[in-house]
Amino acid sequence: MISLHGGMSIFLCTRPTDMRKAYNGLCGEVRSYMGQDPQSGSLFVFVNRPRNRMKILVWDRHGFWLFCRRLEAGRFQQFPTTGTSCSLGYEQMVMWLEGIDLEQVRRRKRYLGIMKDNA
C-alpha cells in the first residue's frame, strides 16, 4: 500500500500532458522530458492543457501506482516555471489538490525544534 508523507519528493511536469497516456507513456515523459527516474519512489504529477484533469505516477516496491483526478468545476493552479519540472513540498501538494491559491498563502511562524534521541 502506498502512503504519502512529508519526506517524499514530488515533481510537477510543467508542460500539458495528454491524459490518454497510462503507465508506459507517463514513464516516458518522466525519463525523456523531466530527466528523472520513474522508479525512484518520487511522485510525478501531470496536468492536461485545460488543467481540469491530473494524474500522479509513483513507484513502490512491486510496481507503479497511477492516480487520476477529474475536477467537475474549476482548474488546477498553474505554476510559473521555466524548467521541465517543478518541485513541490507535501504541504504545497495537498493545498494545490484542495484548490488553495498557493500565491496567497501565508505561513504562521512555528517552532521547529530538534528531536533528541532517548537512547
mmCIF file with all atom_site columns, C-alpha atoms in Angstrom:
data_model
loop_
_atom_site.group_PDB
_atom_site.id
_atom_site.type_symbol
_atom_site.label_atom_id
_atom_site.label_alt_id
_atom_site.label_comp_id
_atom_site.label_asym_id
_atom_site.label_entity_id
_atom_site.label_seq_id
_atom_site.pdbx_PDB_ins_code
_atom_site.Cartn_x
_atom_site.Cartn_y
_atom_site.Cartn_z
_atom_site.occupancy
_atom_site.B_iso_or_equiv
_atom_site.pdbx_formal_charge
_atom_site.auth_seq_id
_atom_site.auth_comp_id
_atom_site.auth_asym_id
_atom_site.auth_atom_id
_atom_site.pdbx_PDB_model_num
ATOM 1   C CA . MET A 1 1   ? 0.000   0.000  0.000   1.00 0.00 ? 1   MET A CA 1
ATOM 2   C CA . ILE A 1 2   ? 1.199   3.492  -0.729  1.00 0.00 ? 2   ILE A CA 1
ATOM 3   C CA . SER A 1 3   ? 1.321   6.300  1.790   1.00 0.00 ? 3   SER A CA 1
ATOM 4   C CA . LEU A 1 4   ? 2.000   9.959  1.151   1.00 0.00 ? 4   LEU A CA 1
ATOM 5   C CA . HIS A 1 5   ? 4.234   11.754 3.633   1.00 0.00 ? 5   HIS A CA 1
ATOM 6   C CA . GLY A 1 6   ? 6.344   14.878 4.005   1.00 0.00 ? 6   GLY A CA 1
ATOM 7   C CA . GLY A 1 7   ? 9.593   13.129 3.093   1.00 0.00 ? 7   GLY A CA 1
ATOM 8   C CA . MET A 1 8   ? 8.540   12.266 -0.462  1.00 0.00 ? 8   MET A CA 1
ATOM 9   C CA . SER A 1 9   ? 9.887   14.123 -3.474  1.00 0.00 ? 9   SER A CA 1
ATOM 10  C CA . ILE A 1 10  ? 7.105   15.497 -5.663  1.00 0.00 ? 10  ILE A CA 1
ATOM 11  C CA . PHE A 1 11  ? 7.697   16.721 -9.212  1.00 0.00 ? 11  PHE A CA 1
ATOM 12  C CA . LEU A 1 12  ? 5.103   18.514 -11.328 1.00 0.00 ? 12  LEU A CA 1
ATOM 13  C CA . CYS A 1 13  ? 5.567   18.313 -15.100 1.00 0.00 ? 13  CYS A CA 1
ATOM 14  C CA . THR A 1 14  ? 5.492   21.882 -16.442 1.00 0.00 ? 14  THR A CA 1
ATOM 15  C CA . ARG A 1 15  ? 4.040   21.140 -19.873 1.00 0.00 ? 15  ARG A CA 1
ATOM 16  C CA . PRO A 1 16  ? 0.489   19.916 -20.505 1.00 0.00 ? 16  PRO A CA 1
ATOM 17  C CA . THR A 1 17  ? 0.188   16.139 -20.735 1.00 0.00 ? 17  THR A CA 1
ATOM 18  C CA . ASP A 1 18  ? -2.147  14.029 -22.855 1.00 0.00 ? 18  ASP A CA 1
ATOM 19  C CA . MET A 1 19  ? -4.392  12.311 -20.294 1.00 0.00 ? 19  MET A CA 1
ATOM 20  C CA . ARG A 1 20  ? -4.785  9.287  -22.576 1.00 0.00 ? 20  ARG A CA 1
ATOM 21  C CA . LYS A 1 21  ? -1.264  8.275  -21.519 1.00 0.00 ? 21  LYS A CA 1
ATOM 22  C CA . ALA A 1 22  ? -1.054  5.456  -18.999 1.00 0.00 ? 22  ALA A CA 1
ATOM 23  C CA . TYR A 1 23  ? 1.894   3.844  -17.190 1.00 0.00 ? 23  TYR A CA 1
ATOM 24  C CA . ASN A 1 24  ? 4.305   3.476  -20.110 1.00 0.00 ? 24  ASN A CA 1
ATOM 25  C CA . GLY A 1 25  ? 3.525   6.844  -21.683 1.00 0.00 ? 25  GLY A CA 1
ATOM 26  C CA . LEU A 1 26  ? 3.924   8.704  -18.400 1.00 0.00 ? 26  LEU A CA 1
ATOM 27  C CA . CYS A 1 27  ? 7.154   6.814  -17.604 1.00 0.00 ? 27  CYS A CA 1
ATOM 28  C CA . GLY A 1 28  ? 8.417   8.014  -20.973 1.00 0.00 ? 28  GLY A CA 1
ATOM 29  C CA . GLU A 1 29  ? 7.539   11.607 -20.036 1.00 0.00 ? 29  GLU A CA 1
ATOM 30  C CA . VAL A 1 30  ? 9.393   11.252 -16.740 1.00 0.00 ? 30  VAL A CA 1
ATOM 31  C CA . ARG A 1 31  ? 12.516  9.869  -18.437 1.00 0.00 ? 31  ARG A CA 1
ATOM 32  C CA . SER A 1 32  ? 12.679  11.904 -21.638 1.00 0.00 ? 32  SER A CA 1
ATOM 33  C CA . TYR A 1 33  ? 11.148  15.267 -20.720 1.00 0.00 ? 33  TYR A CA 1
ATOM 34  C CA . MET A 1 34  ? 11.681  15.569 -16.965 1.00 0.00 ? 34  MET A CA 1
ATOM 35  C CA . GLY A 1 35  ? 15.032  13.746 -16.890 1.00 0.00 ? 35  GLY A CA 1
ATOM 36  C CA . GLN A 1 36  ? 14.088  11.699 -13.820 1.00 0.00 ? 36  GLN A CA 1
ATOM 37  C CA . ASP A 1 37  ? 13.888  8.002  -12.958 1.00 0.00 ? 37  ASP A CA 1
ATOM 38  C CA . PRO A 1 38  ? 10.238  6.897  -12.668 1.00 0.00 ? 38  PRO A CA 1
ATOM 39  C CA . GLN A 1 39  ? 11.271  4.065  -10.306 1.00 0.00 ? 39  GLN A CA 1
ATOM 40  C CA . SER A 1 40  ? 12.849  6.461  -7.786  1.00 0.00 ? 40  SER A CA 1
ATOM 41  C CA . GLY A 1 41  ? 9.804   6.430  -5.492  1.00 0.00 ? 41  GLY A CA 1
ATOM 42  C CA . SER A 1 42  ? 9.079   10.109 -6.168  1.00 0.00 ? 42  SER A CA 1
ATOM 43  C CA . LEU A 1 43  ? 5.607   11.323 -7.106  1.00 0.00 ? 43  LEU A CA 1
ATOM 44  C CA . PHE A 1 44  ? 5.294   12.609 -10.658 1.00 0.00 ? 44  PHE A CA 1
ATOM 45  C CA . VAL A 1 45  ? 2.302   14.848 -11.306 1.00 0.00 ? 45  VAL A CA 1
ATOM 46  C CA . PHE A 1 46  ? 0.865   15.566 -14.761 1.00 0.00 ? 46  PHE A CA 1
ATOM 47  C CA . VAL A 1 47  ? -1.906  18.004 -15.727 1.00 0.00 ? 47  VAL A CA 1
ATOM 48  C CA . ASN A 1 48  ? -3.735  18.412 -19.049 1.00 0.00 ? 48  ASN A CA 1
ATOM 49  C CA . ARG A 1 49  ? -3.910  21.661 -21.057 1.00 0.00 ? 49  ARG A CA 1
ATOM 50  C CA . PRO A 1 50  ? -7.291  22.855 -19.650 1.00 0.00 ? 50  PRO A CA 1
ATOM 51  C CA . ARG A 1 51  ? -5.910  21.997 -16.165 1.00 0.00 ? 51  ARG A CA 1
ATOM 52  C CA . ASN A 1 52  ? -9.041  20.128 -15.099 1.00 0.00 ? 52  ASN A CA 1
ATOM 53  C CA . ARG A 1 53  ? -7.504  16.630 -15.087 1.00 0.00 ? 53  ARG A CA 1
ATOM 54  C CA . MET A 1 54  ? -4.475  15.338 -13.268 1.00 0.00 ? 54  MET A CA 1
ATOM 55  C CA . LYS A 1 55  ? -2.538  12.077 -12.965 1.00 0.00 ? 55  LYS A CA 1
ATOM 56  C CA . ILE A 1 56  ? 0.041   11.058 -10.379 1.00 0.00 ? 56  ILE A CA 1
ATOM 57  C CA . LEU A 1 57  ? 2.551   8.302  -11.148 1.00 0.00 ? 57  LEU A CA 1
ATOM 58  C CA . VAL A 1 58  ? 4.523   6.701  -8.316  1.00 0.00 ? 58  VAL A CA 1
ATOM 59  C CA . TRP A 1 59  ? 6.580   3.533  -7.930  1.00 0.00 ? 59  TRP A CA 1
ATOM 60  C CA . ASP A 1 60  ? 6.523   1.328  -4.848  1.00 0.00 ? 60  ASP A CA 1
ATOM 61  C CA . ARG A 1 61  ? 8.478   -1.904 -4.302  1.00 0.00 ? 61  ARG A CA 1
ATOM 62  C CA . HIS A 1 62  ? 6.264   -4.007 -6.561  1.00 0.00 ? 62  HIS A CA 1
ATOM 63  C CA . GLY A 1 63  ? 5.091   -1.751 -9.367  1.00 0.00 ? 63  GLY A CA 1
ATOM 64  C CA . PHE A 1 64  ? 3.561   1.540  -10.417 1.00 0.00 ? 64  PHE A CA 1
ATOM 65  C CA . TRP A 1 65  ? 0.523   3.270  -8.971  1.00 0.00 ? 65  TRP A CA 1
ATOM 66  C CA . LEU A 1 66  ? -1.449  5.652  -11.163 1.00 0.00 ? 66  LEU A CA 1
ATOM 67  C CA . PHE A 1 67  ? -3.879  8.070  -9.537  1.00 0.00 ? 67  PHE A CA 1
ATOM 68  C CA . CYS A 1 68  ? -6.317  10.100 -11.642 1.00 0.00 ? 68  CYS A CA 1
ATOM 69  C CA . ARG A 1 69  ? -8.455  13.096 -10.751 1.00 0.00 ? 69  ARG A CA 1
ATOM 70  C CA . ARG A 1 70  ? -11.034 14.992 -12.798 1.00 0.00 ? 70  ARG A CA 1
ATOM 71  C CA . LEU A 1 71  ? -12.376 18.287 -11.497 1.00 0.00 ? 71  LEU A CA 1
ATOM 72  C CA . GLU A 1 72  ? -16.085 18.814 -12.093 1.00 0.00 ? 72  GLU A CA 1
ATOM 73  C CA . ALA A 1 73  ? -15.614 22.583 -11.694 1.00 0.00 ? 73  ALA A CA 1
ATOM 74  C CA . GLY A 1 74  ? -12.571 24.820 -11.573 1.00 0.00 ? 74  GLY A CA 1
ATOM 75  C CA . ARG A 1 75  ? -8.981  24.258 -12.632 1.00 0.00 ? 75  ARG A CA 1
ATOM 76  C CA . PHE A 1 76  ? -5.683  23.293 -11.070 1.00 0.00 ? 76  PHE A CA 1
ATOM 77  C CA . GLN A 1 77  ? -3.368  26.220 -10.417 1.00 0.00 ? 77  GLN A CA 1
ATOM 78  C CA . GLN A 1 78  ? -0.595  26.722 -12.949 1.00 0.00 ? 78  GLN A CA 1
ATOM 79  C CA . PHE A 1 79  ? 2.929   27.170 -11.606 1.00 0.00 ? 79  PHE A CA 1
ATOM 80  C CA . PRO A 1 80  ? 5.130   29.850 -13.184 1.00 0.00 ? 80  PRO A CA 1
ATOM 81  C CA . THR A 1 81  ? 8.254   27.858 -14.030 1.00 0.00 ? 81  THR A CA 1
ATOM 82  C CA . THR A 1 82  ? 10.676  27.772 -16.914 1.00 0.00 ? 82  THR A CA 1
ATOM 83  C CA . GLY A 1 83  ? 12.176  24.297 -16.417 1.00 0.00 ? 83  GLY A CA 1
ATOM 84  C CA . THR A 1 84  ? 10.835  20.860 -17.266 1.00 0.00 ? 84  THR A CA 1
ATOM 85  C CA . SER A 1 85  ? 9.524   20.160 -13.771 1.00 0.00 ? 85  SER A CA 1
ATOM 86  C CA . CYS A 1 86  ? 8.629   21.993 -10.602 1.00 0.00 ? 86  CYS A CA 1
ATOM 87  C CA . SER A 1 87  ? 9.417   20.535 -7.183  1.00 0.00 ? 87  SER A CA 1
ATOM 88  C CA . LEU A 1 88  ? 6.589   20.658 -4.643  1.00 0.00 ? 88  LEU A CA 1
ATOM 89  C CA . GLY A 1 89  ? 6.559   20.044 -0.917  1.00 0.00 ? 89  GLY A CA 1
ATOM 90  C CA . TYR A 1 90  ? 3.982   17.741 0.661   1.00 0.00 ? 90  TYR A CA 1
ATOM 91  C CA . GLU A 1 91  ? 2.015   20.646 2.172   1.00 0.00 ? 91  GLU A CA 1
ATOM 92  C CA . GLN A 1 92  ? 2.037   22.515 -1.147  1.00 0.00 ? 92  GLN A CA 1
ATOM 93  C CA . MET A 1 93  ? 0.762   19.413 -2.926  1.00 0.00 ? 93  MET A CA 1
ATOM 94  C CA . VAL A 1 94  ? -2.132  18.956 -0.501  1.00 0.00 ? 94  VAL A CA 1
ATOM 95  C CA . MET A 1 95  ? -3.136  22.626 -0.747  1.00 0.00 ? 95  MET A CA 1
ATOM 96  C CA . TRP A 1 96  ? -2.812  22.538 -4.557  1.00 0.00 ? 96  TRP A CA 1
ATOM 97  C CA . LEU A 1 97  ? -5.090  19.482 -4.748  1.00 0.00 ? 97  LEU A CA 1
ATOM 98  C CA . GLU A 1 98  ? -7.621  21.242 -2.499  1.00 0.00 ? 98  GLU A CA 1
ATOM 99  C CA . GLY A 1 99  ? -7.706  24.291 -4.782  1.00 0.00 ? 99  GLY A CA 1
ATOM 100 C CA . ILE A 1 100 ? -5.940  26.700 -2.437  1.00 0.00 ? 100 ILE A CA 1
ATOM 101 C CA . ASP A 1 101 ? -4.132  29.552 -4.220  1.00 0.00 ? 101 ASP A CA 1
ATOM 102 C CA . LEU A 1 102 ? -0.516  28.976 -3.200  1.00 0.00 ? 102 LEU A CA 1
ATOM 103 C CA . GLU A 1 103 ? 0.487   32.540 -4.071  1.00 0.00 ? 103 GLU A CA 1
ATOM 104 C CA . GLN A 1 104 ? -1.921  33.894 -1.428  1.00 0.00 ? 104 GLN A CA 1
ATOM 105 C CA . VAL A 1 105 ? -0.943  31.501 1.372   1.00 0.00 ? 105 VAL A CA 1
ATOM 106 C CA . ARG A 1 106 ? 0.818   32.961 4.391   1.00 0.00 ? 106 ARG A CA 1
ATOM 107 C CA . ARG A 1 107 ? 2.531   30.598 6.781   1.00 0.00 ? 107 ARG A CA 1
ATOM 108 C CA . ARG A 1 108 ? 2.419   31.245 10.506  1.00 0.00 ? 108 ARG A CA 1
ATOM 109 C CA . LYS A 1 109 ? 5.633   31.090 12.472  1.00 0.00 ? 109 LYS A CA 1
ATOM 110 C CA . ARG A 1 110 ? 6.229   27.685 14.075  1.00 0.00 ? 110 ARG A CA 1
ATOM 111 C CA . TYR A 1 111 ? 8.888   26.322 16.353  1.00 0.00 ? 111 TYR A CA 1
ATOM 112 C CA . LEU A 1 112 ? 10.959  23.659 14.627  1.00 0.00 ? 112 LEU A CA 1
ATOM 113 C CA . GLY A 1 113 ? 12.884  22.099 17.476  1.00 0.00 ? 113 GLY A CA 1
ATOM 114 C CA . ILE A 1 114 ? 15.383  19.296 17.128  1.00 0.00 ? 114 ILE A CA 1
ATOM 115 C CA . MET A 1 115 ? 14.200  15.935 18.433  1.00 0.00 ? 115 MET A CA 1
ATOM 116 C CA . LYS A 1 116 ? 16.594  14.312 20.891  1.00 0.00 ? 116 LYS A CA 1
ATOM 117 C CA . ASP A 1 117 ? 17.421  10.615 20.921  1.00 0.00 ? 117 ASP A CA 1
ATOM 118 C CA . ASN A 1 118 ? 16.321  8.820  24.067  1.00 0.00 ? 118 ASN A CA 1
ATOM 119 C CA . ALA A 1 119 ? 18.949  6.136  23.567  1.00 0.00 ? 119 ALA A CA 1
#
